[in-house]
Coordinates of C-alpha atoms in Angstrom, one line a residue:
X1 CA 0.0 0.0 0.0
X2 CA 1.3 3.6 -1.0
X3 CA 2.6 5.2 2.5
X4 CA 2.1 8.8 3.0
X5 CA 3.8 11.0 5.9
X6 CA 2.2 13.7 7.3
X7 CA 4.5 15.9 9.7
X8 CA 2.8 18.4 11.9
X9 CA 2.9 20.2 15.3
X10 CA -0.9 20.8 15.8
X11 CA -2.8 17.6 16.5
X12 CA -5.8 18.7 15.1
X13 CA -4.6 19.4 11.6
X14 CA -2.5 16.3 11.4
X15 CA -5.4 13.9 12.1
X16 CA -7.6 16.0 9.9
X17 CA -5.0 15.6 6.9
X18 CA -4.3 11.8 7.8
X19 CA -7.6 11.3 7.8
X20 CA -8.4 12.6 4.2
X21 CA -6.0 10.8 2.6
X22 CA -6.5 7.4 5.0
X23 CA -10.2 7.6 3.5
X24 CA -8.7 8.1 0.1
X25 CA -6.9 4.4 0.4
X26 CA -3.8 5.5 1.8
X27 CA -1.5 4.3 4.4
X28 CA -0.5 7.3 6.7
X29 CA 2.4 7.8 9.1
X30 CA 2.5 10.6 11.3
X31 CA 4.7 13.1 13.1
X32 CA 4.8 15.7 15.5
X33 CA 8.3 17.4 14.2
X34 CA 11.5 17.1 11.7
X35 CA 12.9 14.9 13.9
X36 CA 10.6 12.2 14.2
X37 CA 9.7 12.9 10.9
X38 CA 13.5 11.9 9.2
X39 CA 13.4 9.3 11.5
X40 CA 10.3 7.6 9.9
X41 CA 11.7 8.6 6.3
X42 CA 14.8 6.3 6.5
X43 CA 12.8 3.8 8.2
X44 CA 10.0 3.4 6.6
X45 CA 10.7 4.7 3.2
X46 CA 7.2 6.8 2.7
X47 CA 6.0 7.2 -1.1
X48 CA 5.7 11.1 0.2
X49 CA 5.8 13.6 2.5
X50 CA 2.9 16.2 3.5
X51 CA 4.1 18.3 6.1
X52 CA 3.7 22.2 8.0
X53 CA 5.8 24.8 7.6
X54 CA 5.6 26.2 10.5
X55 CA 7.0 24.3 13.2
X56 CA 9.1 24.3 16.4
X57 CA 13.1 23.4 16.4
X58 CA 12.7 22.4 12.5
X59 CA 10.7 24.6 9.7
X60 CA 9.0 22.5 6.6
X61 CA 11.8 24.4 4.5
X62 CA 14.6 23.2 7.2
X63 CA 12.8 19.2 7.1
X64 CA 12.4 20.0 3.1
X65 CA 16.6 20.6 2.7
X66 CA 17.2 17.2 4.8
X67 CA 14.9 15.5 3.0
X68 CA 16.8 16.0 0.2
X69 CA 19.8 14.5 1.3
X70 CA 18.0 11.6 2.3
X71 CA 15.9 11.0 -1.2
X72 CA 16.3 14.0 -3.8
X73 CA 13.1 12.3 -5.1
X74 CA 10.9 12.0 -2.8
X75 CA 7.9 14.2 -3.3
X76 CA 7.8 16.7 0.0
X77 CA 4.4 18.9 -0.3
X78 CA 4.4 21.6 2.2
X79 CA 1.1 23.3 3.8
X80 CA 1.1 26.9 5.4
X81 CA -1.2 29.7 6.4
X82 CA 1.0 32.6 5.5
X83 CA 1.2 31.9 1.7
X84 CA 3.2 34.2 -0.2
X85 CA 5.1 34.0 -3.3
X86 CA 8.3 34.2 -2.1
X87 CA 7.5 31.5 0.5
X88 CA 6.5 29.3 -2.5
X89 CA 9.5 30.1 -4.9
X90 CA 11.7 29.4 -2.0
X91 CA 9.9 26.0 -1.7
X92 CA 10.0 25.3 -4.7
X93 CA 13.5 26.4 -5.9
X94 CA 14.6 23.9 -3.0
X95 CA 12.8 21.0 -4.4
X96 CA 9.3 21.1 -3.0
X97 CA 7.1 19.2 -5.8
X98 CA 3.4 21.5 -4.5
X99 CA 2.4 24.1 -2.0
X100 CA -0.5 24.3 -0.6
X101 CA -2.4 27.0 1.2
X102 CA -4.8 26.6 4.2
X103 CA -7.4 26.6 4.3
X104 CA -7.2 23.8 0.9
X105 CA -10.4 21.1 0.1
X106 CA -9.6 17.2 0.6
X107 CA -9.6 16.3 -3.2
X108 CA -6.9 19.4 -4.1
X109 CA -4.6 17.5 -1.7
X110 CA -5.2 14.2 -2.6
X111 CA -5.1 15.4 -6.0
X112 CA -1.7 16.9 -5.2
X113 CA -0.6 13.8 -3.5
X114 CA -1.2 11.4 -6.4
X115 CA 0.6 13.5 -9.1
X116 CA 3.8 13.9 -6.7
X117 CA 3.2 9.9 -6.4
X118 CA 3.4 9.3 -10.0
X119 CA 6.2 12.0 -10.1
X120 CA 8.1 10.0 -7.8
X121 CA 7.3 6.7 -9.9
X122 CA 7.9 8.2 -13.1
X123 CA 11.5 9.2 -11.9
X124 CA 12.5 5.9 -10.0
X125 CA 11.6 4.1 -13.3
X126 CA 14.0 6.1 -15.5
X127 CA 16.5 5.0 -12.7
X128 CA 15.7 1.5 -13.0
X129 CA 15.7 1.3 -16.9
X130 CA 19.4 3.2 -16.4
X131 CA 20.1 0.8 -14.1
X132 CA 19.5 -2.1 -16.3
X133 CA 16.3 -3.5 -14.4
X134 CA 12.8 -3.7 -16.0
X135 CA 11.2 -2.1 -13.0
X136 CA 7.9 -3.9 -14.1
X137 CA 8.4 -2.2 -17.8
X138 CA 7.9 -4.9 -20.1
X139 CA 9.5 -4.6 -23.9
X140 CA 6.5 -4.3 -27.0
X141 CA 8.8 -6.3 -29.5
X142 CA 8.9 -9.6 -29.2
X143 CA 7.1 -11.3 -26.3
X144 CA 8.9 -12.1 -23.5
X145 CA 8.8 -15.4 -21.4
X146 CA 8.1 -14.5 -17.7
X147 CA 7.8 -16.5 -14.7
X148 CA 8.3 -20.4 -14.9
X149 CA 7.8 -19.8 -18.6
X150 CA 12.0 -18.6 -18.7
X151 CA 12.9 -22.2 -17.9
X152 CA 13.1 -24.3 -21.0
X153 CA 13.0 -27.6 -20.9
X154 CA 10.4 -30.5 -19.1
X155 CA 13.1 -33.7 -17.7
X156 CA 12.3 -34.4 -14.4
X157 CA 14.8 -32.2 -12.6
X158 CA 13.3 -29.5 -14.5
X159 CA 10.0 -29.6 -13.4
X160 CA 11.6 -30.0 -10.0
X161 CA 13.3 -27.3 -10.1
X162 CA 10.0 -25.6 -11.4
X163 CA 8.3 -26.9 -8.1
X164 CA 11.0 -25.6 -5.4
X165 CA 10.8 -22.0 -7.8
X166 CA 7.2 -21.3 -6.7
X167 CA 7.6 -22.5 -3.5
X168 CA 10.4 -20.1 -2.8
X169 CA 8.9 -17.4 -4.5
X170 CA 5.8 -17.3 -2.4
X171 CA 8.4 -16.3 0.5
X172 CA 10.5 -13.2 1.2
X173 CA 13.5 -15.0 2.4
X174 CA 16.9 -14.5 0.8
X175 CA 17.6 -16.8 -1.8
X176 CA 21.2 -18.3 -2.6
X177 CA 21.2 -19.9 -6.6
X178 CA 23.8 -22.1 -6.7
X179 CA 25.3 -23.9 -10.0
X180 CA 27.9 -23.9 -12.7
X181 CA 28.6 -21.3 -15.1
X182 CA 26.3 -20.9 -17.7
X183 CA 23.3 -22.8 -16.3
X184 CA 21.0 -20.2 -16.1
X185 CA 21.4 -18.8 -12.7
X186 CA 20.1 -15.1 -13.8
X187 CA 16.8 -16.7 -15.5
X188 CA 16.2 -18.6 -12.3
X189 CA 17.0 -15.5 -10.0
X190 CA 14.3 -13.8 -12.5
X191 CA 11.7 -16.4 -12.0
X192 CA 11.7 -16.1 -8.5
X193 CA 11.1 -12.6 -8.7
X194 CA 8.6 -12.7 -11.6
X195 CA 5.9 -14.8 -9.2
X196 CA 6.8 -13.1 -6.3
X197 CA 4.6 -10.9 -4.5
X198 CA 7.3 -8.4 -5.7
X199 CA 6.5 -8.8 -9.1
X200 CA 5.5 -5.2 -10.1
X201 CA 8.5 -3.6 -8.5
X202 CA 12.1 -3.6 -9.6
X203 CA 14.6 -6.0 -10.7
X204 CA 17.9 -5.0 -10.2
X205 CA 21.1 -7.3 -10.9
X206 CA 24.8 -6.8 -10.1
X207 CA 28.2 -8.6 -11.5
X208 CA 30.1 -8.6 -7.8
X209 CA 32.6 -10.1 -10.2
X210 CA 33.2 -7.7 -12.3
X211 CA 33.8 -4.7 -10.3
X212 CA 36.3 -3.4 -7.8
X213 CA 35.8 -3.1 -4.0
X214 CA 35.6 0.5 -4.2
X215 CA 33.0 0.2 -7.7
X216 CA 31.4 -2.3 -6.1
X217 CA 30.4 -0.6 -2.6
X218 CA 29.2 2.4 -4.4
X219 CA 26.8 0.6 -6.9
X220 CA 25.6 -1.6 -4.1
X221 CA 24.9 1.5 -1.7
X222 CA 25.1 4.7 -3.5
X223 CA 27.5 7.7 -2.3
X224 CA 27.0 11.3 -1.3
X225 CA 28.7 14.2 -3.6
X226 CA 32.1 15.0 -2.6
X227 CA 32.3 11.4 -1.1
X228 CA 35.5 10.8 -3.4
X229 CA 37.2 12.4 -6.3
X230 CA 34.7 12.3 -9.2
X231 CA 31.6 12.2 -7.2
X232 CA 29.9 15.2 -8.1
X233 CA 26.3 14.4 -7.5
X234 CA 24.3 12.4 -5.1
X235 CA 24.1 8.7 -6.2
X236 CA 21.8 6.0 -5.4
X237 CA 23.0 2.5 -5.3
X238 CA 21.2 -0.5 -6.0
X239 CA 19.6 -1.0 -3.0
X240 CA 17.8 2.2 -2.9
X241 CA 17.0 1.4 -6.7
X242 CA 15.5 -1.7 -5.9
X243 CA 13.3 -0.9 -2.4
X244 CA 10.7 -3.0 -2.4
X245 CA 11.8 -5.2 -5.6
X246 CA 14.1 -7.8 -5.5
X247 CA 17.8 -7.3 -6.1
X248 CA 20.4 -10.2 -7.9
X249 CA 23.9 -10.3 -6.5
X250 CA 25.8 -12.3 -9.3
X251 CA 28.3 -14.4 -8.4
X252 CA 28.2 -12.9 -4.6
X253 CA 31.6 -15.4 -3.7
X254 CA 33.6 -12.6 -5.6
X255 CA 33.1 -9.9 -3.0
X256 CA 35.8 -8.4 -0.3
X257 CA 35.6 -9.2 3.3
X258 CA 34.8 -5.5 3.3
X259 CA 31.2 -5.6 1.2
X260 CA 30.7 -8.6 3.1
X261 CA 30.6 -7.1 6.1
X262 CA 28.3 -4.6 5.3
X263 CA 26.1 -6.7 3.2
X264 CA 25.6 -8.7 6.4
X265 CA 24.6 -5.7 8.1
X266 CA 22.1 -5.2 5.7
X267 CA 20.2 -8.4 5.4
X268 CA 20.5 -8.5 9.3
X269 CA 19.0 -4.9 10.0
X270 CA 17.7 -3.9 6.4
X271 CA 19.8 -0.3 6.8
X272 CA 22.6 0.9 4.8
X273 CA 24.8 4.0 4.7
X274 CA 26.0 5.6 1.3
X275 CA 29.7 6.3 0.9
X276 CA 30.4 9.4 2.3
X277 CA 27.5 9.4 4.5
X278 CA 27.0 8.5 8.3
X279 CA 23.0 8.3 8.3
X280 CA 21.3 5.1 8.1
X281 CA 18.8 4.5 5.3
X282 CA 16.4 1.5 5.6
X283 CA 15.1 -0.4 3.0
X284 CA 12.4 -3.1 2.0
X285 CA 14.6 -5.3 -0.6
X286 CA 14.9 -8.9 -1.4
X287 CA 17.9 -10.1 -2.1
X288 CA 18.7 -13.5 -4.4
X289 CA 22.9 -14.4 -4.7
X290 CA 24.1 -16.9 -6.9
X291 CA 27.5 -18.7 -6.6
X292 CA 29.0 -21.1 -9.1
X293 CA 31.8 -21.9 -6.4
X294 CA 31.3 -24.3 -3.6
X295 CA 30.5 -21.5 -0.3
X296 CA 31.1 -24.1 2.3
X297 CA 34.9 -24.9 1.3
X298 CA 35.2 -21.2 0.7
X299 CA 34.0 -20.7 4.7
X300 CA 36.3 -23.2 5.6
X301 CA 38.8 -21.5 3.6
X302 CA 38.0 -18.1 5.5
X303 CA 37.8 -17.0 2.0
X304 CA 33.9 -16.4 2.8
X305 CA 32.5 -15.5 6.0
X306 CA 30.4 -18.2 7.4
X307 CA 28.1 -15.9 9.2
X308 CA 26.9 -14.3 5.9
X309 CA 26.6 -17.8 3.9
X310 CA 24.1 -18.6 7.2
X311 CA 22.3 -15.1 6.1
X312 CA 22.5 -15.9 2.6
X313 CA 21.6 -19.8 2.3
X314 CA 18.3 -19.5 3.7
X315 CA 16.4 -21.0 0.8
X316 CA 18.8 -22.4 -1.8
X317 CA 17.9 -23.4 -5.3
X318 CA 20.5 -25.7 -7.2
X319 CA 20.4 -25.0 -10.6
X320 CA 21.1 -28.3 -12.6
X321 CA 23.7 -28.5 -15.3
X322 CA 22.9 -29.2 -18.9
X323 CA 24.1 -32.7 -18.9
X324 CA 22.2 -33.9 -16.3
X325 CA 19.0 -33.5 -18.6
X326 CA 20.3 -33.9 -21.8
X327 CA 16.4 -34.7 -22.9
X328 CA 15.9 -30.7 -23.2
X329 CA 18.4 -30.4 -24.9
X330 CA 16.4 -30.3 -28.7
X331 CA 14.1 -28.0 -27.0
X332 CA 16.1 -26.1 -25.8
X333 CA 18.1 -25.5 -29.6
X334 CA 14.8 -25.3 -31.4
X335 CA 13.9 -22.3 -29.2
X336 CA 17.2 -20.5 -29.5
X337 CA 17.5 -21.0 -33.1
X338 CA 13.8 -20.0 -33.5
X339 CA 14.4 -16.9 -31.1
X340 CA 17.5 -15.8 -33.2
X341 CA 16.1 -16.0 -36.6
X342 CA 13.2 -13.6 -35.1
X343 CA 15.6 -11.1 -33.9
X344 CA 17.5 -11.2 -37.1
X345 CA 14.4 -10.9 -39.2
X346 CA 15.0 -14.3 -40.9
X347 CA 12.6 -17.8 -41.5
X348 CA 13.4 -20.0 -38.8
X349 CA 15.8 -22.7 -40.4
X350 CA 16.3 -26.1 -40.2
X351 CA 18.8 -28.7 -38.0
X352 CA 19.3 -31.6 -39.8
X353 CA 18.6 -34.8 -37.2
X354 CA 22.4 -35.6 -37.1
X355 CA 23.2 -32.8 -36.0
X356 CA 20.3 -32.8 -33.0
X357 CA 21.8 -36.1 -32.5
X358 CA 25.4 -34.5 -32.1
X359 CA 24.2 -32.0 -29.8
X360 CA 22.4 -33.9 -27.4
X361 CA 25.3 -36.1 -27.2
X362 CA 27.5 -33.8 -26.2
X363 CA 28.5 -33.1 -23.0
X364 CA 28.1 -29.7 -22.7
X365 CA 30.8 -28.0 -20.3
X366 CA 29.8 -24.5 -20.8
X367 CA 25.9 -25.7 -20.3
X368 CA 23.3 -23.6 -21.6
X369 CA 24.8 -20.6 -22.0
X370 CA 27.5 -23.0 -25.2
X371 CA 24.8 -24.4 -26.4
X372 CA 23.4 -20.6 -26.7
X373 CA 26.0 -19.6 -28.4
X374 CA 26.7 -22.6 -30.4
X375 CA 23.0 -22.1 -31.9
X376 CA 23.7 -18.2 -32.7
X377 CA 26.8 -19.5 -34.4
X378 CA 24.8 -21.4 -36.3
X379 CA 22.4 -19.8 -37.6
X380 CA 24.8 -17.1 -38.7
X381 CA 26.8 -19.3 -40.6
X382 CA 23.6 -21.1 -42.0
X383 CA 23.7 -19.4 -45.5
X384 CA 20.5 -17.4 -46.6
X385 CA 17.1 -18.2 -46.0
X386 CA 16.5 -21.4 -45.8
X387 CA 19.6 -22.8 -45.0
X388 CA 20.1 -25.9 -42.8
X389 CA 22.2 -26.5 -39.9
X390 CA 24.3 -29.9 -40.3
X391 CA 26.6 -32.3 -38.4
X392 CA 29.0 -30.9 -40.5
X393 CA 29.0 -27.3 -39.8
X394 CA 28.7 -27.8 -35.9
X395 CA 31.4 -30.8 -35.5
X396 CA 34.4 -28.9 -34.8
X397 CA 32.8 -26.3 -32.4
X398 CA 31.7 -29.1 -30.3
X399 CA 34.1 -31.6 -30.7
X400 CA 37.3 -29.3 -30.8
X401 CA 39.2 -31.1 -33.0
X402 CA 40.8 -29.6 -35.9
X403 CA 40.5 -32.6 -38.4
X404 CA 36.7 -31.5 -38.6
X405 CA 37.3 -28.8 -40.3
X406 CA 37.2 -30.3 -43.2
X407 CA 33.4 -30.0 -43.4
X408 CA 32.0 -27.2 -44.5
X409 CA 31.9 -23.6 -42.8
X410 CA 28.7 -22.6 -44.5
X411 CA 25.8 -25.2 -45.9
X412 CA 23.0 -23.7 -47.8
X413 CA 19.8 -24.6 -49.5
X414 CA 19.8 -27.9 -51.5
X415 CA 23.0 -29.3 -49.0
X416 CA 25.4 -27.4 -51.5
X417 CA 28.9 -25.5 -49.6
X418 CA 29.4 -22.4 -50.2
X419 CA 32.7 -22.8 -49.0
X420 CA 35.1 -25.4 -47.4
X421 CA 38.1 -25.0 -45.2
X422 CA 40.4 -28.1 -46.3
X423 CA 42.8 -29.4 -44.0
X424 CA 46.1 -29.6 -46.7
X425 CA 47.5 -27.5 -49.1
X426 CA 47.5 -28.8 -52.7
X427 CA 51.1 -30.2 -52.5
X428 CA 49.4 -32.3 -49.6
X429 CA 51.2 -30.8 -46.8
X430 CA 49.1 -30.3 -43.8
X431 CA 48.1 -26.8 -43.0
X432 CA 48.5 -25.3 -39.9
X433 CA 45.8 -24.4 -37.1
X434 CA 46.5 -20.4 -37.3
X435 CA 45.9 -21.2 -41.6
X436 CA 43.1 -22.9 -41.0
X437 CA 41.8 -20.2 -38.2
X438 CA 42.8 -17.5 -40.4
X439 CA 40.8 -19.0 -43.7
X440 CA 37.5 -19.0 -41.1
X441 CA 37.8 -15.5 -40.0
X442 CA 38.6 -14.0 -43.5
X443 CA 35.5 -15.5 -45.2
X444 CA 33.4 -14.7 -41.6
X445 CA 34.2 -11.2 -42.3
X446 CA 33.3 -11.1 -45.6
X447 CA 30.0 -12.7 -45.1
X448 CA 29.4 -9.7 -42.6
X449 CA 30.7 -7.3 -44.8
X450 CA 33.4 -6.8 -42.7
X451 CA 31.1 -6.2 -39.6
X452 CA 33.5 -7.2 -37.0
X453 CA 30.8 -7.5 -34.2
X454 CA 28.8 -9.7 -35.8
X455 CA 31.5 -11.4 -37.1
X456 CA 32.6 -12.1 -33.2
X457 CA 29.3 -13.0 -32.4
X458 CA 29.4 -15.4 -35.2
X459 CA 32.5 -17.3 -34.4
X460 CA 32.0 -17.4 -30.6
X461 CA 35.3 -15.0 -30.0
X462 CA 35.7 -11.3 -28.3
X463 CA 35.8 -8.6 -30.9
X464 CA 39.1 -7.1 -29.2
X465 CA 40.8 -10.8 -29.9
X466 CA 39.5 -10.7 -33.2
X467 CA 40.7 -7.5 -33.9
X468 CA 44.1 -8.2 -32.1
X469 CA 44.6 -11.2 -34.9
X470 CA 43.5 -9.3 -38.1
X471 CA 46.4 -6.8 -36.5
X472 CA 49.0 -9.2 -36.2
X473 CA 47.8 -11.2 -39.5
X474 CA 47.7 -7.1 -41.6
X475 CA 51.8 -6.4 -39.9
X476 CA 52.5 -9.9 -41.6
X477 CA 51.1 -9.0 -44.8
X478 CA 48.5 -12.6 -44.5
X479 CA 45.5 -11.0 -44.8
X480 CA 44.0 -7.6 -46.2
X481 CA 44.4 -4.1 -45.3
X482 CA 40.9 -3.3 -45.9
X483 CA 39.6 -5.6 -43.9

């Protein structure tokens, strides 16, 4: 339920106005002054502030200015008897969203209410989508899967794992995902939050991985201007972002005994400070981890500390890997090849049943996320429209063997190659891998035109090491300068 605050001296007015909007289907918090008041702000995280501005010890336009320091968005709507236009430039020049003058009618403030409400929600979603979270926005392209729907696949373990999903979703207890890389620990973390109560609010995710201690504490909890050399302006951090959502900490071994520490303190007390600040902000967040390391040995190792993996493990999902149902497998390709030839505006095309064959044989190390890319590499190198995929193009990707390269790169329509990588030279001398590689890349890029992402994207590489080899191949004189 949307919280309001309303923050006077006088009893009388503060019932009456708590009143009004209680009747309109709000939930009100009250207070007598700015103290109690910024109390109840970084406790209970109101959706906005109506409050006096006349008042003993703090003024509306003193609460107003800490307000801001606290949450630069929430919407603060001040009421007064002594109305003037400076009075309401002031207020407004400091951030206030309305004014209001007494004596004012029940629907103009419930009216004002609502708008600085939508104000509020309008800004916090911009955030999100900056963020990288879908803050309950769905996309009007394709359709998306939501829910149980993300998890491909109906083996046995699957529609376990399907069954323990909802179960832990109906709960707000921190989640810990375990399983290898590439499983599909994000598309269960977004499950979970999908059929949750939380649904409508934020998803917010974060790479612990990927960032530095210092990176990592400010994206996690925001920091106050002047908190370090290059913070200029108040930022919020994820947990702020994602108040009352549900918030992914990806690959949550990764972090420093530092984070740790405070992470603990905010599952245990749900408060946070930002860098640079020293006042507690509280927040309503759930929080889902994943891990693809073992946490016990890494307790045991005092590489992880034990009293967070207590706080963290309280309802753990094991995510299984991809050869432990190799039965989804064909479902699983059929969809990815089916959702790339959508994206890339093509008719869906073909595998060929030796190749299904191949794949679900396959042992899959890099799981789901491989056999992803595997498909997109496919496809790409399918030909035009109506291409098929065969044994033939996908055997050296999945077997890693270099003698398959004597299939071809490329099969079209009708089973013809459009071209072949042969694995001698015409005296019958064997070639070399780097020939071999370099024949791959050359035609890959002039498929794409010389596009070198898709080209990447295409041949399962980064486009910084494919750009590193046309370097080194262009100062050898092997390949050419145009491309």
């Amino acid at each position: 339920m949307t919280m309001i605050l309303v923050v006077d001296d006088k009893e009388m007015m503060r019932d009456s106005v708590a009143t009004t909007l209680e009747r309109a289907g709000f939930e009100v918090l009250r207070a007598t002054d700015g103290a109690s008041a910024l109390a109840q702000i970084t406790q209970r995280r109101p959706d906005a502030v109506v409050t006096d501005m006349r008042m003993p010890t703090m003024t509306g336009i003193e609460l107003l200015e800490k307000v801001r320091q606290i949450d630069d968005e929430l919407p603060v709507i001040l009421m007064t008897a002594f109305g003037t236009i400076e009075t309401a430039v002031k207020a407004m020049r400091l951030g206030a969203f309305d004014y209001l003058t007494k004596p004012f009618e029940g629907d103009e403030l419930i009216i004002t209410v609502k708008r600085g409400i939508e104000h509020r929600r309008l800004l916090r979603e911009n955030a999100v989508l900056r963020a990288g979270g879908n803050g309950g926005v769905r996309s009007s392209d394709a359709p998306k899967r939501t829910g149980l729907d993300r998890l491909i696949g109906q083996s046995d373990v699957m529609k376990r794992l399907r069954d323990e999903i909802a179960a832990v979703a109906a709960s707000q207890g921190t989640v810990l995902i375990n399983g290898e890389s590439g499983v599909g620990k994000e598309v269960v973390a977004r499950a979970v939050h999908d059929i949750s109560p939380r649904h409508d609010g934020a998803f917010l995710a974060v790479n612990c991985a990927a960032l530095s201690e210092s990176l990592l504490e400010s994206e996690l909890f925001g920091h106050e201007r002047g908190a370090f050399t290059g913070a200029d302006k108040l930022r919020k951090g994820r947990f702020e972002l994602s108040d009352r959502g549900t918030l992914l900490l990806d690959e949550v071994s990764e972090i420093s005994p530092q984070i740790q520490a405070k992470l603990l303190r905010v599952l245990q007390e749900r408060q946070f400070e930002r860098v640079g600040s020293s006042m507690s902000i509280g927040v309503d967040v759930r929080v889902v981890a994943t891990s693809n390391r073992d946490l016990p040995a890494s307790v045991a190792a005092n590489e992880f500390r034990q009293d967070l993996y207590f706080r963290l493990n309280v309802l753990p999902i094991r995510v299984p890997a991809l050869r432990e149902r190799p039965t989804d497998v064909p479902v699983l390709t059929e969809h990815f090849i089916a959702e790339i030839c959508r994206r890339e505006g093509r008719s869906t095309i073909e595998i060929e049943p030796d190749a299904m064959r191949m794949l679900t044989a396959y042992s899959w190390p890099g799981n789901v996320r491989e056999l992803q890319n595997i498909c997109e590499r496919a496809v790409v190198l399918s030909g035009t429209a109506g291409g098929r995929i065969t044994a033939g193009l996908i055997g050296s990707w999945i077997c890693g063997r270099a003698a398959a390269a004597t299939t071809p790169v490329v099969a079209a329509a009708g089973g013809h190659s459009i071209s072949e990588i042969k694995p001698s030279n015409g005296d019958g001398t064997p070639r070399t891998l780097e020939e071999i590689e370099r024949e791959t890349i050359v035609q890959a890029l002039e498929r794409f035109n010389g596009h070198r992402q898709k080209t990447a994207a295409a041949l399962g590489i980064g486009v910084r090491t494919l750009g590193l080899k046309l370097k080194k191949w262009k100062e050898m004189r092997l390949v050419s300068e145009s491309l």
